[in-house]
Coordinates of C-alpha atoms in Angstrom, one line a residue:
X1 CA -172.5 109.9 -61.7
X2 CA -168.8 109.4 -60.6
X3 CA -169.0 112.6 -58.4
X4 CA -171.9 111.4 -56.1
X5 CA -170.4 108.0 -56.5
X6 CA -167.1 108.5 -55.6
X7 CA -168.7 111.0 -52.0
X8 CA -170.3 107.8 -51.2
X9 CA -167.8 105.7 -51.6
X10 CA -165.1 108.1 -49.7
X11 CA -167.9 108.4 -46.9
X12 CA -167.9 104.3 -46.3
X13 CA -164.1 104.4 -46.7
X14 CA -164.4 107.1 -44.0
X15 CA -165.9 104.7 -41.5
X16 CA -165.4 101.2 -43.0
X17 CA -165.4 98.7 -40.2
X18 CA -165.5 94.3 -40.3
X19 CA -168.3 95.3 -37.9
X20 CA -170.6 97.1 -40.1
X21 CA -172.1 96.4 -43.0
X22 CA -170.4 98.6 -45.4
X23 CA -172.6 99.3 -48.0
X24 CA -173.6 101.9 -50.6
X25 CA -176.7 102.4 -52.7
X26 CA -176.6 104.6 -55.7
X27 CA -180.0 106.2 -57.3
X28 CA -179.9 107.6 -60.4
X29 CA -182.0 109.1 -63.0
X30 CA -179.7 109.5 -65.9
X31 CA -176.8 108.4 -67.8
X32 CA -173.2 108.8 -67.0
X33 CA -171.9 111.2 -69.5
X34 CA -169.0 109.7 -69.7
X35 CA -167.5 108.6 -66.7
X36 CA -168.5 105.1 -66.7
X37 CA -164.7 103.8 -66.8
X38 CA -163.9 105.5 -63.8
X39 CA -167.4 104.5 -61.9
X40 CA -166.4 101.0 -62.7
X41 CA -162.6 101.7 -61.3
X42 CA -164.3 103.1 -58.3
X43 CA -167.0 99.8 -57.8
X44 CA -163.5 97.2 -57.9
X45 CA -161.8 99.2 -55.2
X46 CA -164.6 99.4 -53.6
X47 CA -165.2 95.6 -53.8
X48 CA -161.4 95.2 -52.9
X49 CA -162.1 96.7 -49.6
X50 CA -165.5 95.1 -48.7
X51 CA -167.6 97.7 -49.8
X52 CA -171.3 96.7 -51.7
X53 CA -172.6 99.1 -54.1
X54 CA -176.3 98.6 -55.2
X55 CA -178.6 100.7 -57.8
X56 CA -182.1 102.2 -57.9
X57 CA -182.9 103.2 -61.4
X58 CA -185.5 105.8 -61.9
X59 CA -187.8 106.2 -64.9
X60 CA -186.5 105.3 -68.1
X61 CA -182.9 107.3 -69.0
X62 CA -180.5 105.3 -67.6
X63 CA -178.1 102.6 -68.7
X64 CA -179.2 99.6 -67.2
X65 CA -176.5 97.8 -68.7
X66 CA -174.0 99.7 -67.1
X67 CA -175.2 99.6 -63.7
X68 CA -175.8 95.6 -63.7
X69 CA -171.9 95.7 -64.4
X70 CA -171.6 98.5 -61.9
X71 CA -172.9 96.9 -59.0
X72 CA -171.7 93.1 -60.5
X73 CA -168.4 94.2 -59.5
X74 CA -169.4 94.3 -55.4
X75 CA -171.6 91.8 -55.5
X76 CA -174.9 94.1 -55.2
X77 CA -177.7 94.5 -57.2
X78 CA -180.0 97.1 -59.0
X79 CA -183.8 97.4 -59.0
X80 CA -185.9 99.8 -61.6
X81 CA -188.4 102.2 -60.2
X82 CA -190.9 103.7 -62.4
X83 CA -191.5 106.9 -60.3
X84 CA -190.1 108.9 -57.4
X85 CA -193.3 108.0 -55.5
X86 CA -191.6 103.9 -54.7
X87 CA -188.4 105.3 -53.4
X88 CA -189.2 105.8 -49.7
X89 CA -190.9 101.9 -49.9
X90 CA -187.8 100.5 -51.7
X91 CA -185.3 102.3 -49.6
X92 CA -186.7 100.9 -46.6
X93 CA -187.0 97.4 -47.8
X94 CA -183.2 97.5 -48.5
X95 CA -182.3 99.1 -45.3
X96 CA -184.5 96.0 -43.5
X97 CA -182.6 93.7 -45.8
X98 CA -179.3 95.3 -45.0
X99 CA -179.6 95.4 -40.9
X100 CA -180.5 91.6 -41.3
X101 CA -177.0 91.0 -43.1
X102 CA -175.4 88.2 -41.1
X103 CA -172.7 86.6 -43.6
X104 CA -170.7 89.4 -45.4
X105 CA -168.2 89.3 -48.5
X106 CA -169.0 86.0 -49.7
X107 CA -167.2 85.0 -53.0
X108 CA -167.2 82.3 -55.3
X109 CA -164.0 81.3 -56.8
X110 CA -163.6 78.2 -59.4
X111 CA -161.5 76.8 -61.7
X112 CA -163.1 74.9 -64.7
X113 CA -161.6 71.3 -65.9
X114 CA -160.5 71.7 -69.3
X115 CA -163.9 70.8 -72.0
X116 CA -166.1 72.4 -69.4
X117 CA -166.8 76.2 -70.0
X118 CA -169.3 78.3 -67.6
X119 CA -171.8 79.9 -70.2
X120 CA -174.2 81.6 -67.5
X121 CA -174.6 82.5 -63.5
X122 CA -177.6 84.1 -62.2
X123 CA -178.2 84.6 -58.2
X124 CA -181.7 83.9 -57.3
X125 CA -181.5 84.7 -53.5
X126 CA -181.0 86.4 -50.9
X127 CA -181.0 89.2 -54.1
X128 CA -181.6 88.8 -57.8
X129 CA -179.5 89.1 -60.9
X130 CA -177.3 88.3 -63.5
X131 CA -174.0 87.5 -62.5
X132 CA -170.1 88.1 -64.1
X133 CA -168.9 84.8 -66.0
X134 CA -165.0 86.2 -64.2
X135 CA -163.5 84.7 -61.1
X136 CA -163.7 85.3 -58.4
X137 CA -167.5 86.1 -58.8
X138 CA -168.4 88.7 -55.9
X139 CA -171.9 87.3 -54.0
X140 CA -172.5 90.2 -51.4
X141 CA -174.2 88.9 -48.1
X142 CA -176.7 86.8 -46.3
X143 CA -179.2 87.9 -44.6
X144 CA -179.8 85.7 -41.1
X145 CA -181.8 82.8 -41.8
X146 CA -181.5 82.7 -44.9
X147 CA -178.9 81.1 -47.7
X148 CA -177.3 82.0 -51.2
X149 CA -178.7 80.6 -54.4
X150 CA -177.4 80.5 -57.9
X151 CA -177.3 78.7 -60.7
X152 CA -174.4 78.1 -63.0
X153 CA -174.9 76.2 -66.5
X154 CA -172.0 74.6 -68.1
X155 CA -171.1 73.8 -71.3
X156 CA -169.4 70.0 -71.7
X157 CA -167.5 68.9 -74.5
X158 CA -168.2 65.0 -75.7
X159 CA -167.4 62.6 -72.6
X160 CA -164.9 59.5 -72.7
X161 CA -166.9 56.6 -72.0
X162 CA -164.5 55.5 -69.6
X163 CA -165.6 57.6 -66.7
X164 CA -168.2 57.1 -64.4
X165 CA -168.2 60.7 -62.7
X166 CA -167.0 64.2 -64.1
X167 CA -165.6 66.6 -62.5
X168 CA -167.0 70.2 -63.6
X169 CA -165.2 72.7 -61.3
X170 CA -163.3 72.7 -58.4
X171 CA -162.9 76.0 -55.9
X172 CA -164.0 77.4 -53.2
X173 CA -166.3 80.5 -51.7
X174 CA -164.7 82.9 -49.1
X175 CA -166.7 84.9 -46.5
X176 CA -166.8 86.6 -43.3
X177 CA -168.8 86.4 -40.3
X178 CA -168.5 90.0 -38.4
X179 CA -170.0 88.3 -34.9
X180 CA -167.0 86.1 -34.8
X181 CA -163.9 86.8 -33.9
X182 CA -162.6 84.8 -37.1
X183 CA -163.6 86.6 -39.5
X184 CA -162.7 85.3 -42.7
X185 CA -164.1 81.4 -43.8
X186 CA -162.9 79.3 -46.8
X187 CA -165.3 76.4 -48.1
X188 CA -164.0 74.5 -50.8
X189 CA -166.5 73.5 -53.3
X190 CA -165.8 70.4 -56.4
X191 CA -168.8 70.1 -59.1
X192 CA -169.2 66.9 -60.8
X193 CA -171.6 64.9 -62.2
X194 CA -172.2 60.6 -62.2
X195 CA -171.3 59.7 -66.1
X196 CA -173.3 56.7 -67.8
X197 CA -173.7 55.2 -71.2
X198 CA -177.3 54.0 -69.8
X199 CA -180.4 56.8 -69.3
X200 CA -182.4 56.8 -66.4
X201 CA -185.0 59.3 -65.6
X202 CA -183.8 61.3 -62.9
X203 CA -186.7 64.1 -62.2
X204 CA -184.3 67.1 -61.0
X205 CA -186.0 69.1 -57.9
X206 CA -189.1 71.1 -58.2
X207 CA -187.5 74.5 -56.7
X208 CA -184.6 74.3 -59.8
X209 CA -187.3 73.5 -62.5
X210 CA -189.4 76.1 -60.7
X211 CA -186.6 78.3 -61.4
X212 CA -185.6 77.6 -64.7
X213 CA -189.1 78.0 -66.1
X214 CA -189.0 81.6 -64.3
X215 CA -185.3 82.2 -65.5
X216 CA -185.9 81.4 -69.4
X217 CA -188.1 84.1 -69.9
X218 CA -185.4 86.8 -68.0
X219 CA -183.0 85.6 -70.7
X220 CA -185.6 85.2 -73.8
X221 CA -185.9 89.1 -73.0
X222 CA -181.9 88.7 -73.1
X223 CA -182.0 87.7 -76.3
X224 CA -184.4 90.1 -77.4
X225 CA -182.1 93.0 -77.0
X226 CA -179.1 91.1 -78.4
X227 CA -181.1 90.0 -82.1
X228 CA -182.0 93.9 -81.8
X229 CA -178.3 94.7 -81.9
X230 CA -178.0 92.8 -84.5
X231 CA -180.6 93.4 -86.6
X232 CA -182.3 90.3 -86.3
X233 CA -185.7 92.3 -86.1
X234 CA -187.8 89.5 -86.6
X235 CA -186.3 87.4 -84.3
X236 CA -186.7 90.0 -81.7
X237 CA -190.4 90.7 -82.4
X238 CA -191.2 86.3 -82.3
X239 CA -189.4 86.1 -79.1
X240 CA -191.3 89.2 -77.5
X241 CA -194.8 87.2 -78.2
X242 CA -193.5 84.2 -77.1
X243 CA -192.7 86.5 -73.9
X244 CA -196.2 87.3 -74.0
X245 CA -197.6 84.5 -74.5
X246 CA -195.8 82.6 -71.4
X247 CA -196.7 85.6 -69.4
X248 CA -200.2 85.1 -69.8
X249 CA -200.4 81.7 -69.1
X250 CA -198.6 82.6 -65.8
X251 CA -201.6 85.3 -65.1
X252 CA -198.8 88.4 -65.6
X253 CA -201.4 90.2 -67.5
X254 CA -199.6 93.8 -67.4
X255 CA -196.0 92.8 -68.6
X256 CA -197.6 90.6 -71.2
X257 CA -199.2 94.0 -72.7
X258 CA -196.0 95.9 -72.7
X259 CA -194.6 92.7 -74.1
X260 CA -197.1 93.2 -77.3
X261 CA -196.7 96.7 -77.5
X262 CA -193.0 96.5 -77.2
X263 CA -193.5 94.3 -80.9
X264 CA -194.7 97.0 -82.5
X265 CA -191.7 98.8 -81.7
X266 CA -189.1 96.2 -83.1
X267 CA -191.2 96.2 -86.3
X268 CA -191.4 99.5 -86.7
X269 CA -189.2 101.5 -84.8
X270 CA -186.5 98.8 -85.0
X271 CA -185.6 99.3 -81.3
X272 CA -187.5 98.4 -78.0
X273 CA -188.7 101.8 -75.9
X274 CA -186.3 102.6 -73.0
X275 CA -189.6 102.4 -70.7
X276 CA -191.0 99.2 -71.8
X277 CA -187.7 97.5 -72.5
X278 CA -187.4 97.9 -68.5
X279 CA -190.7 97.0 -67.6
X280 CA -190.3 94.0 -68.9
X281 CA -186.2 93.1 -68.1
X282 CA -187.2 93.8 -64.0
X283 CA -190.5 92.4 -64.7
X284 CA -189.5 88.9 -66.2
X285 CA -186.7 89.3 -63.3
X286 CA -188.8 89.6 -60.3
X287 CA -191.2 86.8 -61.2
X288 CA -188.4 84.9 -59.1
X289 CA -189.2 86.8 -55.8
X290 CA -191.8 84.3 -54.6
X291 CA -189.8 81.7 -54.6
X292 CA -187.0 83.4 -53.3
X293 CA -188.8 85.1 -50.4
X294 CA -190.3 81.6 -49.3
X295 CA -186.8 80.6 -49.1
X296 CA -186.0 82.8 -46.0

């Protein structure tokens, strides 16, 4: 992979301008053979000079673990494609998302207050995915008319009573706007939270519990894979019918199958398949599109 990845890579370099959108996308079929070191060497020089890498998996034989780090790195993202035959419509659906691209480079950089640790960050728009818990965390661009979205959850540590509001973070993003002749923008950013010894019912907005609802079952499937690499087989094979089951009521009628076939696997292979453990890791992923796209 390193070969093609490094032509592309000295290609952009080649022409690399604040006025284009420097990007490169990487499709793949197979796994690395050992060069992934060096890939993810090439993906932070890359990122160093404004340079986006994003995947296209196809079929089952690659390590999607790798390239969700791979692409991480540059702030891009990767999409599974089952055959050759959705390459040409995916392509083109990038390349529309790419000539939109108004806001490039952003970045999120934060610094936590000591008894508050970052635990998990997930970007739900303009592009989805897990993202690195390591600052500065690389956000890629914004497409005109549209906005970034994550989500970041935090881990407190007890509260003195004697506070009324806690600061979580403090930071700031960096980005560029290539139309402008200043071309690099710095918004500082402070998380905190009102503190009191009283509850009140405070009903959080419908888009975040829309989102979390979406999000838990992307990271049941999480754990899924992790209690497999543990051995914690019948863990695994609870969570995957709970996968199931939520995926029904939601009217996902496919994934839930591969879901409840994937539990037959776990109990008696002792491992997901490579094809159904990606069905259902893009599958449970993309049930955050809709609310995404109406975003934009």
């Amino acid at each position: 992979m390193y070969q093609g990845l490094n032509a592309g890579f000295q290609e952009s370099r080649r022409y690399l301008s604040s006025n284009y959108t420097n990007h490169i996308i990487l499709i793949t079929d197979g796994h690395t053979y050992g060069d992934e070191a060096v890939c993810l060497e090439l993906a932070d020089q890359a990122s160093e000079i404004g340079i986006t890498i994003s995947a296209l998996g196809i079929g089952s034989e690659w390590n999607d673990k790798f390239l969700d780090e791979l692409v991480q790195r540059t702030g891009g993202s990767s999409i599974f494609v089952s055959g050759p035959k959705d390459i040409d419509l995916l392509l083109k659906e990038k390349f529309q998302g790419l000539g939109k691209t108004y806001v490039e480079r952003v970045s999120l950089d934060i610094r936590m207050i000591p008894g508050i640790k970052l635990k998990y960050a997930f970007r739900l728009n303009p592009e989805l995915g897990p993202l690195p818990i390591a600052f500065p965390i690389q956000l890629g661009g914004i497409p005109y008319k549209s906005r970034q979205r994550i989500l970041l959850e935090f881990l407190v540590d007890p509260i003195r009573t004697n506070i009324s509001r806690l600061m979580l973070a403090e930071g700031h993003f960096t980005f560029e706007i290539p139309k402008y002749s200043k071309k690099h923008y710095r918004l500082p950013v402070n998380l905190m939270r009102p503190v009191s010894t009283s509850y009140e019912m405070e009903p959080p907005p419908h888009s975040i519990v829309e989102a979390m609802s979406k999000l838990t079952l992307y990271r049941m499937q999480e754990k899924v894979r992790d209690d497999i690499e543990v051995g914690e087989l019948e863990s695994a094979a609870q969570s995957l019918q709970n996968i199931a089951t939520h995926l029904l009521s939601k009217g996902e009628t496919d994934l839930a199958k591969t879901a409840l076939l994937e539990v037959q696997n776990v109990k008696n292979q002792q491992k997901l398949s490579q094809e159904g453990e990606k069905q259902i890791k893009y599958g449970t992923r993309a049930l955050l599109l809709p609310e995404s796209s109406e975003e934009g």
